[in-house]
Amino acid sequence: MILAPSLLSSDFARLADEVRRVEEAGADWHHVDVMDGHFVPNMTIGPPVVKALSQVAQKPLDVHLMIEHPARWIEAYAKAGAHAITFHAEAVDGLDGAREALAACRAHGVQVSGIALNPDTPLEPWEPLLPELDMVLVMSVFPGFGGQSFLAHTLEKTRRLRALGYAGFVEMDGGLNQETLPACAEAGADVLVSGSAVFGAPDLAERISTFRAAAEAAAATSAR
Ligand code: DX5
Ligand code: ZN
């Protein structure tokens, strides 16, 4: 089980301290939310900040691109130090567009490349791509902001991925907390992103270890 706290909910004025603090608390990956003000109605960070993060982070950077034309930007994020890059299905031109972005990930040495699906984006049209994907990000909120409520109908997409035999990472992102995270793990997710519920905790280490125990227990009881 990989717990990937989202730095979106950290203190941006103290990013290096926040990276160290969440690593000491037990984070496995850092989830980095990149927004361009076009694909989503918010703007966050770009390649220079990812590069700065990579210089202080000991744990992998999981870069979630919520941007238009992702294939044009993958080289910059790869060179900035992204370990994983996920781009949105809604931002590329069908399977060919997705393959172009995946090829850019491979060409620039990205170790984990994946596609993200918005809550209302069906999985079926993207199923032919599954053998080429290291990770599928099942969004459990509409991207753009932290602190939104979990959309439970998205669990069905995670279940379907595992029912199809998909063996890559399945990441869920948005509204994960003590109540919703076990259902994600039970459905088959193995990368769990949480922003506000981790960085809003009075004790980060306690929160991450509680989440990990809850996720592992739920995964163990699931029929996978
Ligand atoms: C939403 C981002 C998420 C967000 C999660 O657009 O992709 O990664 O930071 O935050 P919470 O856990 O607060 O929903
Ligand atoms: Zn995200």
PDB file of C-alpha atoms and ligand atoms in Angstrom:
ATOM      1  CA  MET A   1       0.000   0.000   0.000  1.00  0.00           C
ATOM      2  CA  ILE A   2       1.438   3.353  -1.044  1.00  0.00           C
ATOM      3  CA  LEU A   3       0.307   6.419   0.879  1.00  0.00           C
ATOM      4  CA  ALA A   4       0.839   9.585  -1.131  1.00  0.00           C
ATOM      5  CA  PRO A   5      -0.047  12.756   0.776  1.00  0.00           C
ATOM      6  CA  SER A   6      -0.847  15.661  -1.540  1.00  0.00           C
ATOM      7  CA  LEU A   7       1.438  18.636  -1.063  1.00  0.00           C
ATOM      8  CA  LEU A   8      -1.445  20.793  -2.336  1.00  0.00           C
ATOM      9  CA  SER A   9      -2.674  20.933   1.267  1.00  0.00           C
ATOM     10  CA  SER A  10       0.752  21.716   2.726  1.00  0.00           C
ATOM     11  CA  ASP A  11       2.123  25.168   3.561  1.00  0.00           C
ATOM     12  CA  PHE A  12       3.507  26.427   0.223  1.00  0.00           C
ATOM     13  CA  ALA A  13       5.611  29.045   2.011  1.00  0.00           C
ATOM     14  CA  ARG A  14       7.536  26.230   3.749  1.00  0.00           C
ATOM     15  CA  LEU A  15       7.607  23.477   1.120  1.00  0.00           C
ATOM     16  CA  ALA A  16      11.003  22.007   2.039  1.00  0.00           C
ATOM     17  CA  ASP A  17       9.973  21.724   5.699  1.00  0.00           C
ATOM     18  CA  GLU A  18       6.648  20.179   4.696  1.00  0.00           C
ATOM     19  CA  VAL A  19       8.402  17.575   2.512  1.00  0.00           C
ATOM     20  CA  ARG A  20      10.654  16.562   5.405  1.00  0.00           C
ATOM     21  CA  ARG A  21       7.797  16.622   7.910  1.00  0.00           C
ATOM     22  CA  VAL A  22       5.563  14.328   5.853  1.00  0.00           C
ATOM     23  CA  GLU A  23       8.471  11.970   5.062  1.00  0.00           C
ATOM     24  CA  GLU A  24       9.308  11.656   8.747  1.00  0.00           C
ATOM     25  CA  ALA A  25       5.621  10.956   9.363  1.00  0.00           C
ATOM     26  CA  GLY A  26       5.750   7.938   7.007  1.00  0.00           C
ATOM     27  CA  ALA A  27       4.658   9.095   3.539  1.00  0.00           C
ATOM     28  CA  ASP A  28       5.665   6.728   0.711  1.00  0.00           C
ATOM     29  CA  TRP A  29       5.303   9.153  -2.217  1.00  0.00           C
ATOM     30  CA  HIS A  30       4.691  12.886  -2.523  1.00  0.00           C
ATOM     31  CA  HIS A  31       1.629  13.621  -4.654  1.00  0.00           C
ATOM     32  CA  VAL A  32       2.258  16.845  -6.588  1.00  0.00           C
ATOM     33  CA  ASP A  33      -0.815  18.516  -8.102  1.00  0.00           C
ATOM     34  CA  VAL A  34       0.010  20.505 -11.227  1.00  0.00           C
ATOM     35  CA  MET A  35      -2.824  22.746 -12.482  1.00  0.00           C
ATOM     36  CA  ASP A  36      -2.718  25.129 -15.428  1.00  0.00           C
ATOM     37  CA  GLY A  37      -5.798  27.353 -15.081  1.00  0.00           C
ATOM     38  CA  HIS A  38      -7.195  25.886 -18.332  1.00  0.00           C
ATOM     39  CA  PHE A  39      -7.851  22.179 -17.816  1.00  0.00           C
ATOM     40  CA  VAL A  40      -8.966  23.013 -14.270  1.00  0.00           C
ATOM     41  CA  PRO A  41     -10.056  26.364 -12.801  1.00  0.00           C
ATOM     42  CA  ASN A  42      -7.025  26.672 -10.536  1.00  0.00           C
ATOM     43  CA  MET A  43      -3.260  27.133 -10.891  1.00  0.00           C
ATOM     44  CA  THR A  44      -0.601  25.619  -8.707  1.00  0.00           C
ATOM     45  CA  ILE A  45       2.978  24.737  -9.465  1.00  0.00           C
ATOM     46  CA  GLY A  46       5.202  24.219 -12.494  1.00  0.00           C
ATOM     47  CA  PRO A  47       8.517  22.580 -13.381  1.00  0.00           C
ATOM     48  CA  PRO A  48      10.801  24.929 -11.380  1.00  0.00           C
ATOM     49  CA  VAL A  49       8.967  24.112  -8.152  1.00  0.00           C
ATOM     50  CA  VAL A  50       8.980  20.375  -8.951  1.00  0.00           C
ATOM     51  CA  LYS A  51      12.738  20.645  -9.477  1.00  0.00           C
ATOM     52  CA  ALA A  52      13.135  22.371  -6.121  1.00  0.00           C
ATOM     53  CA  LEU A  53      11.026  19.670  -4.455  1.00  0.00           C
ATOM     54  CA  SER A  54      13.141  16.931  -6.032  1.00  0.00           C
ATOM     55  CA  GLN A  55      16.228  18.461  -4.445  1.00  0.00           C
ATOM     56  CA  VAL A  56      14.841  18.080  -0.933  1.00  0.00           C
ATOM     57  CA  ALA A  57      12.634  14.990  -1.280  1.00  0.00           C
ATOM     58  CA  GLN A  58      13.965  11.532  -0.402  1.00  0.00           C
ATOM     59  CA  LYS A  59      10.697   9.892  -1.485  1.00  0.00           C
ATOM     60  CA  PRO A  60       9.426   9.719  -5.106  1.00  0.00           C
ATOM     61  CA  LEU A  61       7.474  12.600  -6.620  1.00  0.00           C
ATOM     62  CA  ASP A  62       4.114  11.503  -8.049  1.00  0.00           C
ATOM     63  CA  VAL A  63       3.211  14.298 -10.458  1.00  0.00           C
ATOM     64  CA  HIS A  64      -0.472  14.614 -11.352  1.00  0.00           C
ATOM     65  CA  LEU A  65      -0.783  16.782 -14.446  1.00  0.00           C
ATOM     66  CA  MET A  66      -4.138  18.572 -14.584  1.00  0.00           C
ATOM     67  CA  ILE A  67      -3.132  20.474 -17.702  1.00  0.00           C
ATOM     68  CA  GLU A  68      -3.993  20.783 -21.380  1.00  0.00           C
ATOM     69  CA  HIS A  69      -1.549  19.372 -23.971  1.00  0.00           C
ATOM     70  CA  PRO A  70       0.297  17.191 -21.426  1.00  0.00           C
ATOM     71  CA  ALA A  71       2.604  15.617 -24.050  1.00  0.00           C
ATOM     72  CA  ARG A  72       4.258  19.030 -24.569  1.00  0.00           C
ATOM     73  CA  TRP A  73       5.148  19.293 -20.891  1.00  0.00           C
ATOM     74  CA  ILE A  74       6.232  15.794 -19.935  1.00  0.00           C
ATOM     75  CA  GLU A  75       9.891  16.356 -20.774  1.00  0.00           C
ATOM     76  CA  ALA A  76      10.013  19.378 -18.457  1.00  0.00           C
ATOM     77  CA  TYR A  77       8.454  17.503 -15.531  1.00  0.00           C
ATOM     78  CA  ALA A  78      10.618  14.435 -16.127  1.00  0.00           C
ATOM     79  CA  LYS A  79      13.769  16.578 -16.147  1.00  0.00           C
ATOM     80  CA  ALA A  80      12.529  18.324 -12.997  1.00  0.00           C
ATOM     81  CA  GLY A  81      12.629  14.968 -11.212  1.00  0.00           C
ATOM     82  CA  ALA A  82       9.187  13.372 -11.500  1.00  0.00           C
ATOM     83  CA  HIS A  83       9.248   9.651 -10.656  1.00  0.00           C
ATOM     84  CA  ALA A  84       5.623   9.113 -11.697  1.00  0.00           C
ATOM     85  CA  ILE A  85       3.619  11.208 -14.179  1.00  0.00           C
ATOM     86  CA  THR A  86      -0.110  10.939 -14.689  1.00  0.00           C
ATOM     87  CA  PHE A  87      -1.943  12.937 -17.366  1.00  0.00           C
ATOM     88  CA  HIS A  88      -5.688  13.211 -17.897  1.00  0.00           C
ATOM     89  CA  ALA A  89      -7.654  11.194 -20.454  1.00  0.00           C
ATOM     90  CA  GLU A  90      -9.847  14.266 -21.023  1.00  0.00           C
ATOM     91  CA  ALA A  91      -6.789  16.330 -21.972  1.00  0.00           C
ATOM     92  CA  VAL A  92      -5.516  14.112 -24.807  1.00  0.00           C
ATOM     93  CA  ASP A  93      -6.908  13.293 -28.246  1.00  0.00           C
ATOM     94  CA  GLY A  94      -8.112   9.721 -27.760  1.00  0.00           C
ATOM     95  CA  LEU A  95      -5.910   6.638 -27.628  1.00  0.00           C
ATOM     96  CA  ASP A  96      -3.397   8.094 -30.086  1.00  0.00           C
ATOM     97  CA  GLY A  97      -3.013  11.205 -27.960  1.00  0.00           C
ATOM     98  CA  ALA A  98      -2.558   9.094 -24.838  1.00  0.00           C
ATOM     99  CA  ARG A  99       0.089   6.982 -26.601  1.00  0.00           C
ATOM    100  CA  GLU A 100       1.939  10.147 -27.600  1.00  0.00           C
ATOM    101  CA  ALA A 101       2.067  11.236 -23.956  1.00  0.00           C
ATOM    102  CA  LEU A 102       3.120   7.754 -22.803  1.00  0.00           C
ATOM    103  CA  ALA A 103       5.895   7.721 -25.401  1.00  0.00           C
ATOM    104  CA  ALA A 104       7.130  11.056 -24.032  1.00  0.00           C
ATOM    105  CA  CYS A 105       7.186   9.578 -20.518  1.00  0.00           C
ATOM    106  CA  ARG A 106       9.241   6.616 -21.699  1.00  0.00           C
ATOM    107  CA  ALA A 107      11.577   8.729 -23.806  1.00  0.00           C
ATOM    108  CA  HIS A 108      12.414  10.848 -20.785  1.00  0.00           C
ATOM    109  CA  GLY A 109      12.884   8.039 -18.284  1.00  0.00           C
ATOM    110  CA  VAL A 110       9.722   8.424 -16.214  1.00  0.00           C
ATOM    111  CA  GLN A 111       9.469   5.244 -14.146  1.00  0.00           C
ATOM    112  CA  VAL A 112       5.715   5.170 -13.610  1.00  0.00           C
ATOM    113  CA  SER A 113       3.412   6.590 -16.279  1.00  0.00           C
ATOM    114  CA  GLY A 114      -0.327   6.665 -16.073  1.00  0.00           C
ATOM    115  CA  ILE A 115      -3.630   8.092 -17.101  1.00  0.00           C
ATOM    116  CA  ALA A 116      -6.174   9.855 -14.876  1.00  0.00           C
ATOM    117  CA  LEU A 117      -9.929   9.576 -15.302  1.00  0.00           C
ATOM    118  CA  ASN A 118     -12.349  12.216 -14.045  1.00  0.00           C
ATOM    119  CA  PRO A 119     -15.346  10.969 -12.032  1.00  0.00           C
ATOM    120  CA  ASP A 120     -17.637  11.141 -15.088  1.00  0.00           C
ATOM    121  CA  THR A 121     -15.136   9.643 -17.569  1.00  0.00           C
ATOM    122  CA  PRO A 122     -15.874   5.981 -18.335  1.00  0.00           C
ATOM    123  CA  LEU A 123     -13.066   3.449 -18.272  1.00  0.00           C
ATOM    124  CA  GLU A 124     -14.225   1.378 -21.249  1.00  0.00           C
ATOM    125  CA  PRO A 125     -12.846   3.538 -24.122  1.00  0.00           C
ATOM    126  CA  TRP A 126      -9.428   3.481 -22.433  1.00  0.00           C
ATOM    127  CA  GLU A 127      -9.293  -0.243 -21.737  1.00  0.00           C
ATOM    128  CA  PRO A 128      -7.219  -1.034 -24.863  1.00  0.00           C
ATOM    129  CA  LEU A 129      -4.482   1.084 -23.291  1.00  0.00           C
ATOM    130  CA  LEU A 130      -4.281  -0.820 -20.009  1.00  0.00           C
ATOM    131  CA  PRO A 131      -1.348  -3.095 -20.997  1.00  0.00           C
ATOM    132  CA  GLU A 132       0.703   0.059 -21.683  1.00  0.00           C
ATOM    133  CA  LEU A 133      -0.042   1.786 -18.365  1.00  0.00           C
ATOM    134  CA  ASP A 134       1.937   1.498 -15.125  1.00  0.00           C
ATOM    135  CA  MET A 135      -0.833   3.288 -13.249  1.00  0.00           C
ATOM    136  CA  VAL A 136      -4.453   4.369 -13.559  1.00  0.00           C
ATOM    137  CA  LEU A 137      -5.567   7.302 -11.424  1.00  0.00           C
ATOM    138  CA  VAL A 138      -9.260   7.058 -10.598  1.00  0.00           C
ATOM    139  CA  MET A 139     -10.350  10.543  -9.554  1.00  0.00           C
ATOM    140  CA  SER A 140     -12.846  10.482  -6.703  1.00  0.00           C
ATOM    141  CA  VAL A 141     -13.534  14.237  -6.939  1.00  0.00           C
ATOM    142  CA  PHE A 142     -13.549  16.608  -9.916  1.00  0.00           C
ATOM    143  CA  PRO A 143      -9.994  17.934 -10.086  1.00  0.00           C
ATOM    144  CA  GLY A 144      -9.098  21.487  -9.195  1.00  0.00           C
ATOM    145  CA  PHE A 145      -9.277  21.803  -5.435  1.00  0.00           C
ATOM    146  CA  GLY A 146      -8.487  19.950  -2.241  1.00  0.00           C
ATOM    147  CA  GLY A 147     -11.040  19.409   0.486  1.00  0.00           C
ATOM    148  CA  GLN A 148     -13.963  18.151  -1.649  1.00  0.00           C
ATOM    149  CA  SER A 149     -16.299  15.269  -0.783  1.00  0.00           C
ATOM    150  CA  PHE A 150     -15.566  11.743  -1.988  1.00  0.00           C
ATOM    151  CA  LEU A 151     -17.725  10.499  -4.896  1.00  0.00           C
ATOM    152  CA  ALA A 152     -18.463   6.862  -4.048  1.00  0.00           C
ATOM    153  CA  HIS A 153     -19.643   5.880  -7.541  1.00  0.00           C
ATOM    154  CA  THR A 154     -16.030   6.109  -8.713  1.00  0.00           C
ATOM    155  CA  LEU A 155     -15.177   2.968  -6.703  1.00  0.00           C
ATOM    156  CA  GLU A 156     -16.834   0.947  -9.450  1.00  0.00           C
ATOM    157  CA  LYS A 157     -14.056   1.939 -11.863  1.00  0.00           C
ATOM    158  CA  THR A 158     -11.409   0.637  -9.475  1.00  0.00           C
ATOM    159  CA  ARG A 159     -13.321  -2.625  -9.028  1.00  0.00           C
ATOM    160  CA  ARG A 160     -13.634  -3.010 -12.791  1.00  0.00           C
ATOM    161  CA  LEU A 161      -9.904  -2.464 -13.320  1.00  0.00           C
ATOM    162  CA  ARG A 162      -9.105  -5.310 -10.920  1.00  0.00           C
ATOM    163  CA  ALA A 163     -11.896  -7.498 -12.352  1.00  0.00           C
ATOM    164  CA  LEU A 164     -10.252  -7.060 -15.757  1.00  0.00           C
ATOM    165  CA  GLY A 165      -7.019  -8.328 -14.250  1.00  0.00           C
ATOM    166  CA  TYR A 166      -5.222  -4.996 -14.362  1.00  0.00           C
ATOM    167  CA  ALA A 167      -2.059  -5.500 -12.292  1.00  0.00           C
ATOM    168  CA  GLY A 168      -0.576  -1.995 -12.376  1.00  0.00           C
ATOM    169  CA  PHE A 169      -1.026   0.647  -9.709  1.00  0.00           C
ATOM    170  CA  VAL A 170      -4.558   1.905  -9.164  1.00  0.00           C
ATOM    171  CA  GLU A 171      -4.453   5.288  -7.492  1.00  0.00           C
ATOM    172  CA  MET A 172      -7.436   7.057  -5.989  1.00  0.00           C
ATOM    173  CA  ASP A 173      -7.403  10.785  -5.345  1.00  0.00           C
ATOM    174  CA  GLY A 174      -9.885  13.184  -3.804  1.00  0.00           C
ATOM    175  CA  GLY A 175     -11.842  13.176  -0.563  1.00  0.00           C
ATOM    176  CA  LEU A 176      -9.916  10.278   1.001  1.00  0.00           C
ATOM    177  CA  ASN A 177     -10.159  10.201   4.792  1.00  0.00           C
ATOM    178  CA  GLN A 178     -10.638   7.692   7.610  1.00  0.00           C
ATOM    179  CA  GLU A 179     -14.205   6.969   6.439  1.00  0.00           C
ATOM    180  CA  THR A 180     -13.624   6.701   2.670  1.00  0.00           C
ATOM    181  CA  LEU A 181     -10.105   5.305   2.345  1.00  0.00           C
ATOM    182  CA  PRO A 182     -10.942   1.704   3.407  1.00  0.00           C
ATOM    183  CA  ALA A 183     -13.478   1.409   0.576  1.00  0.00           C
ATOM    184  CA  CYS A 184     -10.795   2.451  -1.927  1.00  0.00           C
ATOM    185  CA  ALA A 185      -8.400  -0.214  -0.682  1.00  0.00           C
ATOM    186  CA  GLU A 186     -11.142  -2.833  -0.602  1.00  0.00           C
ATOM    187  CA  ALA A 187     -12.055  -1.995  -4.217  1.00  0.00           C
ATOM    188  CA  GLY A 188      -8.444  -2.602  -5.252  1.00  0.00           C
ATOM    189  CA  ALA A 189      -6.653   0.748  -5.037  1.00  0.00           C
ATOM    190  CA  ASP A 190      -3.039   0.518  -3.893  1.00  0.00           C
ATOM    191  CA  VAL A 191      -1.942   4.158  -4.148  1.00  0.00           C
ATOM    192  CA  LEU A 192      -3.958   6.391  -1.865  1.00  0.00           C
ATOM    193  CA  VAL A 193      -3.712  10.177  -2.156  1.00  0.00           C
ATOM    194  CA  SER A 194      -4.846  12.376   0.667  1.00  0.00           C
ATOM    195  CA  GLY A 195      -4.359  16.121   1.016  1.00  0.00           C
ATOM    196  CA  SER A 196      -6.496  17.856   3.597  1.00  0.00           C
ATOM    197  CA  ALA A 197      -6.993  14.788   5.799  1.00  0.00           C
ATOM    198  CA  VAL A 198      -3.219  14.358   6.196  1.00  0.00           C
ATOM    199  CA  PHE A 199      -1.944  17.931   6.340  1.00  0.00           C
ATOM    200  CA  GLY A 200      -4.936  18.991   8.445  1.00  0.00           C
ATOM    201  CA  ALA A 201      -4.123  16.396  11.110  1.00  0.00           C
ATOM    202  CA  PRO A 202      -2.725  17.551  14.459  1.00  0.00           C
ATOM    203  CA  ASP A 203      -0.267  14.610  14.344  1.00  0.00           C
ATOM    204  CA  LEU A 204       0.834  13.640  10.819  1.00  0.00           C
ATOM    205  CA  ALA A 205       2.561  10.404  11.812  1.00  0.00           C
ATOM    206  CA  GLU A 206      -0.470   9.217  13.755  1.00  0.00           C
ATOM    207  CA  ARG A 207      -2.757  10.053  10.830  1.00  0.00           C
ATOM    208  CA  ILE A 208      -0.587   8.281   8.230  1.00  0.00           C
ATOM    209  CA  SER A 209      -0.182   5.159  10.362  1.00  0.00           C
ATOM    210  CA  THR A 210      -3.932   5.051  11.044  1.00  0.00           C
ATOM    211  CA  PHE A 211      -4.618   5.374   7.307  1.00  0.00           C
ATOM    212  CA  ARG A 212      -2.102   2.658   6.486  1.00  0.00           C
ATOM    213  CA  ALA A 213      -3.542   0.230   9.027  1.00  0.00           C
ATOM    214  CA  ALA A 214      -7.109   0.909   7.821  1.00  0.00           C
ATOM    215  CA  ALA A 215      -6.138   0.485   4.158  1.00  0.00           C
ATOM    216  CA  GLU A 216      -4.177  -2.715   4.746  1.00  0.00           C
ATOM    217  CA  ALA A 217      -6.997  -4.234   6.790  1.00  0.00           C
ATOM    218  CA  ALA A 218      -9.546  -3.356   4.093  1.00  0.00           C
ATOM    219  CA  ALA A 219      -7.343  -4.745   1.313  1.00  0.00           C
ATOM    220  CA  ALA A 220      -6.856  -7.983   3.242  1.00  0.00           C
ATOM    221  CA  THR A 221     -10.592  -8.522   3.636  1.00  0.00           C
ATOM    222  CA  SER A 222     -11.382  -7.788  -0.010  1.00  0.00           C
ATOM    223  CA  ALA A 223     -11.978 -10.725  -2.327  1.00  0.00           C
ATOM    224  CA  ARG A 224      -9.129  -9.907  -4.700  1.00  0.00           C
TER     225      ARG A 224
HETATM  226  C1  DX5 B   1      -7.624  17.551  -6.628  1.00  0.00           C
HETATM  227  C2  DX5 B   1      -6.231  17.002  -6.467  1.00  0.00           C
HETATM  228  C3  DX5 B   1      -6.071  16.169  -5.258  1.00  0.00           C
HETATM  229  C4  DX5 B   1      -6.251  16.913  -3.963  1.00  0.00           C
HETATM  230  C5  DX5 B   1      -6.715  15.941  -2.914  1.00  0.00           C
HETATM  231  O1  DX5 B   1      -7.686  18.292  -7.788  1.00  0.00           O
HETATM  232  O2  DX5 B   1      -5.911  16.204  -7.600  1.00  0.00           O
HETATM  233  O3  DX5 B   1      -4.812  15.517  -5.272  1.00  0.00           O
HETATM  234  O4  DX5 B   1      -5.095  17.538  -3.505  1.00  0.00           O
HETATM  235  O5  DX5 B   1      -7.049  16.673  -1.775  1.00  0.00           O
HETATM  236  P1  DX5 B   1      -8.087  16.106  -0.709  1.00  0.00           P
HETATM  237  O6  DX5 B   1      -7.497  14.872  -0.127  1.00  0.00           O
HETATM  238  O7  DX5 B   1      -8.180  17.225   0.266  1.00  0.00           O
HETATM  239  O8  DX5 B   1      -9.388  15.839  -1.432  1.00  0.00           O
HETATM  240 ZN    ZN B   2      -4.064  14.930  -7.424  1.00  0.00          ZN
END
